[in-house]
């Protein structure tokens, strides 16, 4: 459990890194989109919503919520982020045209999980050992439960295009699997 001072440090770090993270995440979300390989008009529809400012904001807040949940617990800040995540989700999906909602909702939980996974891998390259199958399952379950209200089939992440999501210059067997973030006991 973090003290209030430590919680404020995380909040300050969050505010300082939000712009830098926004640029990184737009690029990573584009890679996720490439991995889905949607056909012409569907790709255009998908990009309109998935690469939108609202979707990036949702991804950012969920990223920070997970960071706190798994690595630096701060319940007060997590609760604040959760409320903002809820508001962002509602706002994002109220703006999706009715004729596209099923299509977007069918793919959004997996795409969001992939975007989160890619963000963690690309921001914390020295902590890749923590971003294993259990972590990917956690991301799939969390995004699916929050977006759809149910868990996805087991090993949903096994079809992800990891070559697009993980940093190209990382060697998972070396430094990236030996140091970095420390997971808190759940």
Coordinates of C-alpha atoms in Angstrom, one line a residue:
X1 CA 0.0 0.0 0.0
X2 CA 1.3 3.5 -1.0
X3 CA 1.4 6.5 1.2
X4 CA -0.4 9.7 0.1
X5 CA 2.9 11.2 -0.9
X6 CA 3.8 8.2 -3.1
X7 CA 0.3 8.3 -4.6
X8 CA 0.9 12.0 -5.5
X9 CA 4.2 11.1 -7.1
X10 CA 2.5 8.6 -9.3
X11 CA -0.2 11.2 -10.2
X12 CA 2.5 13.7 -11.0
X13 CA 4.3 11.1 -13.1
X14 CA 1.0 10.3 -14.8
X15 CA 0.5 14.0 -15.7
X16 CA 4.1 14.4 -16.9
X17 CA 4.1 11.3 -19.1
X18 CA 0.6 11.7 -20.6
X19 CA 1.6 13.6 -23.6
X20 CA 4.6 11.4 -24.4
X21 CA 2.5 8.3 -23.9
X22 CA -0.2 9.7 -26.1
X23 CA 2.2 9.9 -29.1
X24 CA 3.5 6.4 -28.4
X25 CA 0.0 4.9 -28.0
X26 CA -1.4 6.3 -31.2
X27 CA 1.5 4.6 -33.0
X28 CA 0.9 1.4 -31.1
X29 CA -2.8 1.4 -31.8
X30 CA -2.1 1.8 -35.4
X31 CA 0.0 -1.4 -35.3
X32 CA -2.9 -3.1 -33.5
X33 CA -5.1 -2.0 -36.4
X34 CA -2.7 -3.3 -39.0
X35 CA -2.7 -6.7 -37.1
X36 CA -6.5 -6.9 -37.6
X37 CA -6.2 -6.6 -41.3
X38 CA -9.7 -5.2 -41.9
X39 CA -10.9 -4.8 -45.4
X40 CA -11.1 -1.3 -47.0
X41 CA -14.3 0.4 -45.7
X42 CA -14.2 -1.5 -42.4
X43 CA -10.6 -0.3 -41.8
X44 CA -11.7 3.3 -42.3
X45 CA -14.6 2.8 -39.8
X46 CA -12.3 1.1 -37.3
X47 CA -9.6 3.7 -37.5
X48 CA -12.2 6.5 -37.0
X49 CA -13.1 5.2 -33.6
X50 CA -10.1 3.1 -32.4
X51 CA -7.6 5.8 -33.2
X52 CA -9.8 8.6 -31.9
X53 CA -8.8 10.9 -29.0
X54 CA -11.4 9.3 -26.8
X55 CA -10.1 5.8 -27.4
X56 CA -6.5 6.9 -26.7
X57 CA -7.7 8.6 -23.5
X58 CA -9.4 5.3 -22.5
X59 CA -6.3 3.3 -23.2
X60 CA -4.1 5.7 -21.2
X61 CA -6.3 5.6 -18.1
X62 CA -6.6 1.8 -18.2
X63 CA -2.8 1.6 -18.6
X64 CA -2.3 3.7 -15.4
X65 CA -5.1 1.8 -13.6
X66 CA -3.3 -1.5 -14.4
X67 CA 0.1 -0.1 -13.5
X68 CA -1.3 0.8 -10.1
X69 CA -3.2 -2.5 -9.7
X70 CA -0.3 -4.7 -10.6
X71 CA 2.8 -2.8 -9.6
X72 CA 2.2 0.2 -7.3
X73 CA -1.2 -0.1 -5.6
X74 CA -3.0 3.1 -4.8
X75 CA -6.7 2.4 -4.3
X76 CA -7.8 6.1 -4.1
X77 CA -6.2 6.9 -7.4
X78 CA -7.4 3.7 -9.0
X79 CA -11.0 4.6 -8.0
X80 CA -10.6 8.0 -9.5
X81 CA -9.2 6.5 -12.7
X82 CA -12.0 3.9 -12.8
X83 CA -14.6 6.6 -12.7
X84 CA -12.9 8.4 -15.5
X85 CA -12.5 5.2 -17.5
X86 CA -16.3 4.6 -17.1
X87 CA -17.1 8.1 -18.3
X88 CA -14.7 7.9 -21.2
X89 CA -16.1 4.5 -22.3
X90 CA -19.7 5.8 -22.3
X91 CA -18.7 8.9 -24.2
X92 CA -16.7 7.0 -26.8
X93 CA -19.5 4.5 -27.5
X94 CA -22.3 7.0 -27.5
X95 CA -20.4 8.6 -30.5
X96 CA -20.2 5.3 -32.5
X97 CA -22.9 5.3 -35.2
X98 CA -25.5 2.7 -34.6
X99 CA -24.8 0.7 -37.8
X100 CA -21.2 0.2 -36.6
X101 CA -21.6 -0.6 -32.9
X102 CA -21.7 -4.4 -33.3
X103 CA -18.6 -4.3 -35.4
X104 CA -16.7 -2.0 -33.0
X105 CA -17.8 -3.9 -29.9
X106 CA -16.9 -7.3 -31.5
X107 CA -13.2 -6.3 -31.9
X108 CA -12.7 -3.5 -29.3
X109 CA -11.9 -5.6 -26.2
X110 CA -9.2 -7.6 -27.9
X111 CA -7.8 -4.5 -29.6
X112 CA -7.7 -2.6 -26.3
X113 CA -5.9 -5.5 -24.6
X114 CA -3.4 -5.6 -27.5
X115 CA -2.9 -1.9 -27.2
X116 CA -2.3 -2.2 -23.5
X117 CA 0.1 -5.1 -23.9
X118 CA 2.0 -3.2 -26.5
X119 CA 2.2 -0.1 -24.4
X120 CA 3.6 -2.0 -21.4
X121 CA 6.1 -3.8 -23.6
X122 CA 7.3 -0.6 -25.3
X123 CA 7.3 1.6 -22.2
X124 CA 8.8 -0.9 -19.8
X125 CA 11.3 -2.7 -22.0
X126 CA 13.3 -3.9 -19.0
X127 CA 10.2 -5.5 -17.5
X128 CA 9.2 -7.9 -20.2
X129 CA 9.4 -10.9 -17.9
X130 CA 6.2 -9.6 -16.3
X131 CA 4.3 -9.4 -19.6
X132 CA 3.9 -13.2 -20.0
X133 CA 0.9 -15.3 -20.8
X134 CA -0.7 -14.7 -17.4
X135 CA -0.4 -10.9 -18.0
X136 CA -1.9 -11.2 -21.5
X137 CA -4.8 -13.3 -20.0
X138 CA -5.3 -10.7 -17.3
X139 CA -5.5 -8.0 -20.0
X140 CA -7.9 -10.0 -22.2
X141 CA -10.2 -10.8 -19.2
X142 CA -10.1 -7.2 -17.9
X143 CA -10.9 -5.5 -21.1
X144 CA -13.6 -8.0 -22.1
X145 CA -15.3 -7.9 -18.7
X146 CA -15.2 -4.1 -18.6
X147 CA -16.4 -3.7 -22.3
X148 CA -18.7 -6.7 -22.7
X149 CA -19.4 -8.0 -19.3
X150 CA -17.9 -11.5 -19.9
X151 CA -14.6 -13.2 -20.2
X152 CA -13.2 -14.2 -23.6
X153 CA -12.2 -17.8 -24.5
X154 CA -9.0 -19.0 -22.9
X155 CA -5.8 -18.1 -24.7
X156 CA -7.5 -15.4 -26.8
X157 CA -4.1 -13.6 -26.9
X158 CA -2.4 -16.6 -28.7
X159 CA -3.6 -15.2 -32.0
X160 CA -2.1 -11.7 -31.4
X161 CA 0.5 -10.4 -33.9
X162 CA 3.2 -10.2 -31.3
X163 CA 5.8 -9.1 -33.9
X164 CA 3.7 -5.9 -34.3
X165 CA 3.0 -5.4 -30.6
X166 CA 6.4 -6.0 -28.9
X167 CA 9.4 -3.8 -29.3
X168 CA 11.5 -4.9 -32.3
X169 CA 14.8 -4.4 -30.5
X170 CA 14.0 -6.5 -27.4
X171 CA 15.4 -9.8 -26.5
X172 CA 13.0 -11.5 -24.2
X173 CA 15.5 -14.0 -23.0
X174 CA 18.1 -11.4 -21.9
X175 CA 17.8 -8.2 -20.0
X176 CA 14.1 -7.6 -20.6
X177 CA 13.2 -10.7 -18.6
X178 CA 15.5 -10.0 -15.7
X179 CA 14.7 -6.6 -14.2
X180 CA 12.4 -3.7 -14.1
X181 CA 8.9 -3.4 -12.6
X182 CA 8.1 -5.4 -9.5
X183 CA 4.7 -6.9 -9.2
X184 CA 2.9 -6.4 -5.9
X185 CA 1.3 -9.4 -4.2
X186 CA -2.4 -9.4 -5.1

